[in-house]
């Protein structure tokens, strides 16, 4: 009886061992064909900080952590009371500057009228001078003939000199008016420049007001609310952290002997631990040119075998767009890369994605 009991126990143990071997053979991962390599990694995405352009107080935040937002969507507002006051002040200055332009233009018109009057005076004085010169000529002729008194000729000479002085004075007045017109026109140019400067100030303030609406530069998911409404942030202060779900990739590492064969654009496939039934297509978008996890000085072949290079497999943005609500970062998985284009993908890596 005792011998039979040991025989039975031995048979059971053998059966358990045999079942374990069979189970291990069934469950062990299949060997990858030559030309396909793999590496463990984690799903990552480009992160973008939505920040305030200028220092100020946060008025409100319109997005919560986990929300999906579209490109250009307003996600927060900065307080603009000070900017509105500055704009009102600049608009008042604009009205003053435009009034100054009108005043300067009226000065130009007035000076131009004065010039017309001064020019008429010059012509009048020139006519008087011509008449005085003719009278003097007649007086000189009559005085030589003894037909008139020498005193009369002297009086006509004095009248010519007086008329000549009057002409010079009128011409000087005309020149002064011309200079005044130039000054008035310069004032018009200066006043218009002030208008342009105030308009530029208003445009800058309005641009700051527009920038107070914080918009998402790309579509994605809000990962963190870094600040809260009512907080004061500095210029460039972060308010929200956004994950760009159209720029998703897996970062993994490959040994030097393999990484040297991986070309940009090589076909890759990703299998996530959380969704092993799906095989996600990807393309190699980056291969590091600096090794990781290796001594600074590589001297022997055994050390060269320790070289590990960072590789990035980019997921198709169109596929991500179609499944945007299911895209998550941080998920671990395995990336498979085909380094030999003529090698076929094994059946277990046939594409199985959510369309």
CSV table of N, CA, C and O in Angstrom, one decimal, residues 100-116 177-192:
chain,number,residue,atom,x,y,z
A,100,UNK,N,-5.7,119.3,-32.0
A,100,UNK,CA,-4.4,120.0,-32.3
A,100,UNK,C,-4.1,120.0,-33.7
A,100,UNK,O,-3.6,121.0,-34.3
A,101,UNK,N,-4.4,119.0,-34.5
A,101,UNK,CA,-4.2,118.9,-35.9
A,101,UNK,C,-5.1,120.0,-36.6
A,101,UNK,O,-4.7,120.8,-37.4
A,102,UNK,N,-6.4,120.0,-36.1
A,102,UNK,CA,-7.3,121.0,-36.7
A,102,UNK,C,-6.9,122.4,-36.4
A,102,UNK,O,-7.0,123.3,-37.3
A,103,UNK,N,-6.4,122.7,-35.2
A,103,UNK,CA,-5.9,124.0,-34.9
A,103,UNK,C,-4.7,124.4,-35.7
A,103,UNK,O,-4.6,125.5,-36.2
A,104,UNK,N,-3.8,123.4,-35.9
A,104,UNK,CA,-2.6,123.7,-36.7
A,104,UNK,C,-3.0,124.0,-38.1
A,104,UNK,O,-2.4,124.8,-38.8
A,105,UNK,N,-3.9,123.2,-38.6
A,105,UNK,CA,-4.4,123.4,-40.0
A,105,UNK,C,-5.0,124.8,-40.2
A,105,UNK,O,-4.8,125.5,-41.2
A,106,UNK,N,-5.8,125.2,-39.2
A,106,UNK,CA,-6.4,126.6,-39.3
A,106,UNK,C,-5.3,127.6,-39.2
A,106,UNK,O,-5.5,128.7,-39.8
A,107,UNK,N,-4.3,127.4,-38.5
A,107,UNK,CA,-3.2,128.3,-38.4
A,107,UNK,C,-2.5,128.5,-39.8
A,107,UNK,O,-2.1,129.6,-40.2
A,108,UNK,N,-2.4,127.3,-40.5
A,108,UNK,CA,-1.8,127.4,-41.8
A,108,UNK,C,-2.7,128.2,-42.8
A,108,UNK,O,-2.2,129.0,-43.5
A,109,UNK,N,-4.1,128.0,-42.6
A,109,UNK,CA,-5.0,128.7,-43.5
A,109,UNK,C,-4.9,130.2,-43.2
A,109,UNK,O,-4.9,131.1,-44.1
A,110,UNK,N,-4.8,130.5,-41.9
A,110,UNK,CA,-4.7,131.9,-41.5
A,110,UNK,C,-3.4,132.6,-42.0
A,110,UNK,O,-3.4,133.7,-42.6
A,111,UNK,N,-2.3,131.9,-41.9
A,111,UNK,CA,-1.1,132.4,-42.4
A,111,UNK,C,-1.1,132.5,-43.9
A,111,UNK,O,-0.5,133.5,-44.5
A,112,UNK,N,-1.7,131.6,-44.6
A,112,UNK,CA,-1.8,131.7,-46.1
A,112,UNK,C,-2.6,133.0,-46.4
A,112,UNK,O,-2.3,133.7,-47.4
A,113,UNK,N,-3.7,133.3,-45.7
A,113,UNK,CA,-4.5,134.5,-45.9
A,113,UNK,C,-3.6,135.8,-45.7
A,113,UNK,O,-3.6,136.7,-46.4
A,114,UNK,N,-2.8,135.7,-44.6
A,114,UNK,CA,-1.9,136.8,-44.3
A,114,UNK,C,-0.9,137.0,-45.4
A,114,UNK,O,-0.5,138.1,-45.8
A,115,UNK,N,-0.5,135.9,-46.0
A,115,UNK,CA,0.5,135.9,-47.1
A,115,UNK,C,-0.1,136.6,-48.3
A,115,UNK,O,0.6,137.4,-49.0
A,116,UNK,N,-1.4,136.3,-48.6
A,116,UNK,CA,-2.0,136.9,-49.7
A,116,UNK,C,-2.1,138.4,-49.5
A,116,UNK,O,-1.8,139.2,-50.4
A,177,UNK,N,5.7,136.1,-43.2
A,177,UNK,CA,4.5,135.3,-43.3
A,177,UNK,C,4.8,133.9,-43.9
A,177,UNK,O,4.3,132.9,-43.4
A,178,UNK,N,5.7,133.9,-44.9
A,178,UNK,CA,6.1,132.6,-45.4
A,178,UNK,C,6.7,131.7,-44.4
A,178,UNK,O,6.5,130.5,-44.3
A,179,UNK,N,7.6,132.3,-43.5
A,179,UNK,CA,8.2,131.5,-42.4
A,179,UNK,C,7.1,131.1,-41.4
A,179,UNK,O,7.2,129.9,-40.9
A,180,UNK,N,6.1,131.9,-41.2
A,180,UNK,CA,5.0,131.5,-40.3
A,180,UNK,C,4.2,130.4,-40.9
A,180,UNK,O,3.8,129.5,-40.2
A,181,UNK,N,4.1,130.4,-42.2
A,181,UNK,CA,3.4,129.3,-42.9
A,181,UNK,C,4.1,128.0,-42.7
A,181,UNK,O,3.6,126.9,-42.4
A,182,UNK,N,5.5,128.0,-42.9
A,182,UNK,CA,6.3,126.9,-42.7
A,182,UNK,C,6.2,126.3,-41.3
A,182,UNK,O,6.1,125.1,-41.1
A,183,UNK,N,6.2,127.2,-40.3
A,183,UNK,CA,6.1,126.8,-38.9
A,183,UNK,C,4.7,126.2,-38.7
A,183,UNK,O,4.6,125.1,-38.0
A,184,UNK,N,3.7,126.7,-39.2
A,184,UNK,CA,2.3,126.2,-39.0
A,184,UNK,C,2.2,124.8,-39.7
A,184,UNK,O,1.6,123.9,-39.1
A,185,UNK,N,2.8,124.7,-40.8
A,185,UNK,CA,2.8,123.3,-41.5
A,185,UNK,C,3.6,122.3,-40.7
A,185,UNK,O,3.2,121.1,-40.6
A,186,UNK,N,4.7,122.7,-40.1
A,186,UNK,CA,5.4,121.8,-39.2
A,186,UNK,C,4.6,121.4,-38.0
A,186,UNK,O,4.6,120.2,-37.6
A,187,UNK,N,3.8,122.4,-37.5
A,187,UNK,CA,3.0,122.0,-36.4
A,187,UNK,C,1.9,121.0,-36.8
A,187,UNK,O,1.5,120.2,-36.0
A,188,UNK,N,1.4,121.2,-38.0
A,188,UNK,CA,0.4,120.2,-38.5
A,188,UNK,C,1.0,118.8,-38.6
A,188,UNK,O,0.4,117.8,-38.1
A,189,UNK,N,2.3,118.7,-39.1
A,189,UNK,CA,3.0,117.4,-39.2
A,189,UNK,C,3.2,116.9,-37.8
A,189,UNK,O,3.0,115.7,-37.5
A,190,UNK,N,3.6,117.7,-36.8
A,190,UNK,CA,3.8,117.2,-35.5
A,190,UNK,C,2.5,116.8,-34.8
A,190,UNK,O,2.5,115.7,-34.1
A,191,UNK,N,1.5,117.5,-35.1
A,191,UNK,CA,0.2,117.1,-34.5
A,191,UNK,C,-0.3,115.8,-35.1
A,191,UNK,O,-0.9,114.9,-34.4
A,192,UNK,N,-0.1,115.6,-36.4
A,192,UNK,CA,-0.5,114.3,-37.0
A,192,UNK,C,0.4,113.2,-36.5
A,192,UNK,O,-0.1,112.1,-36.3
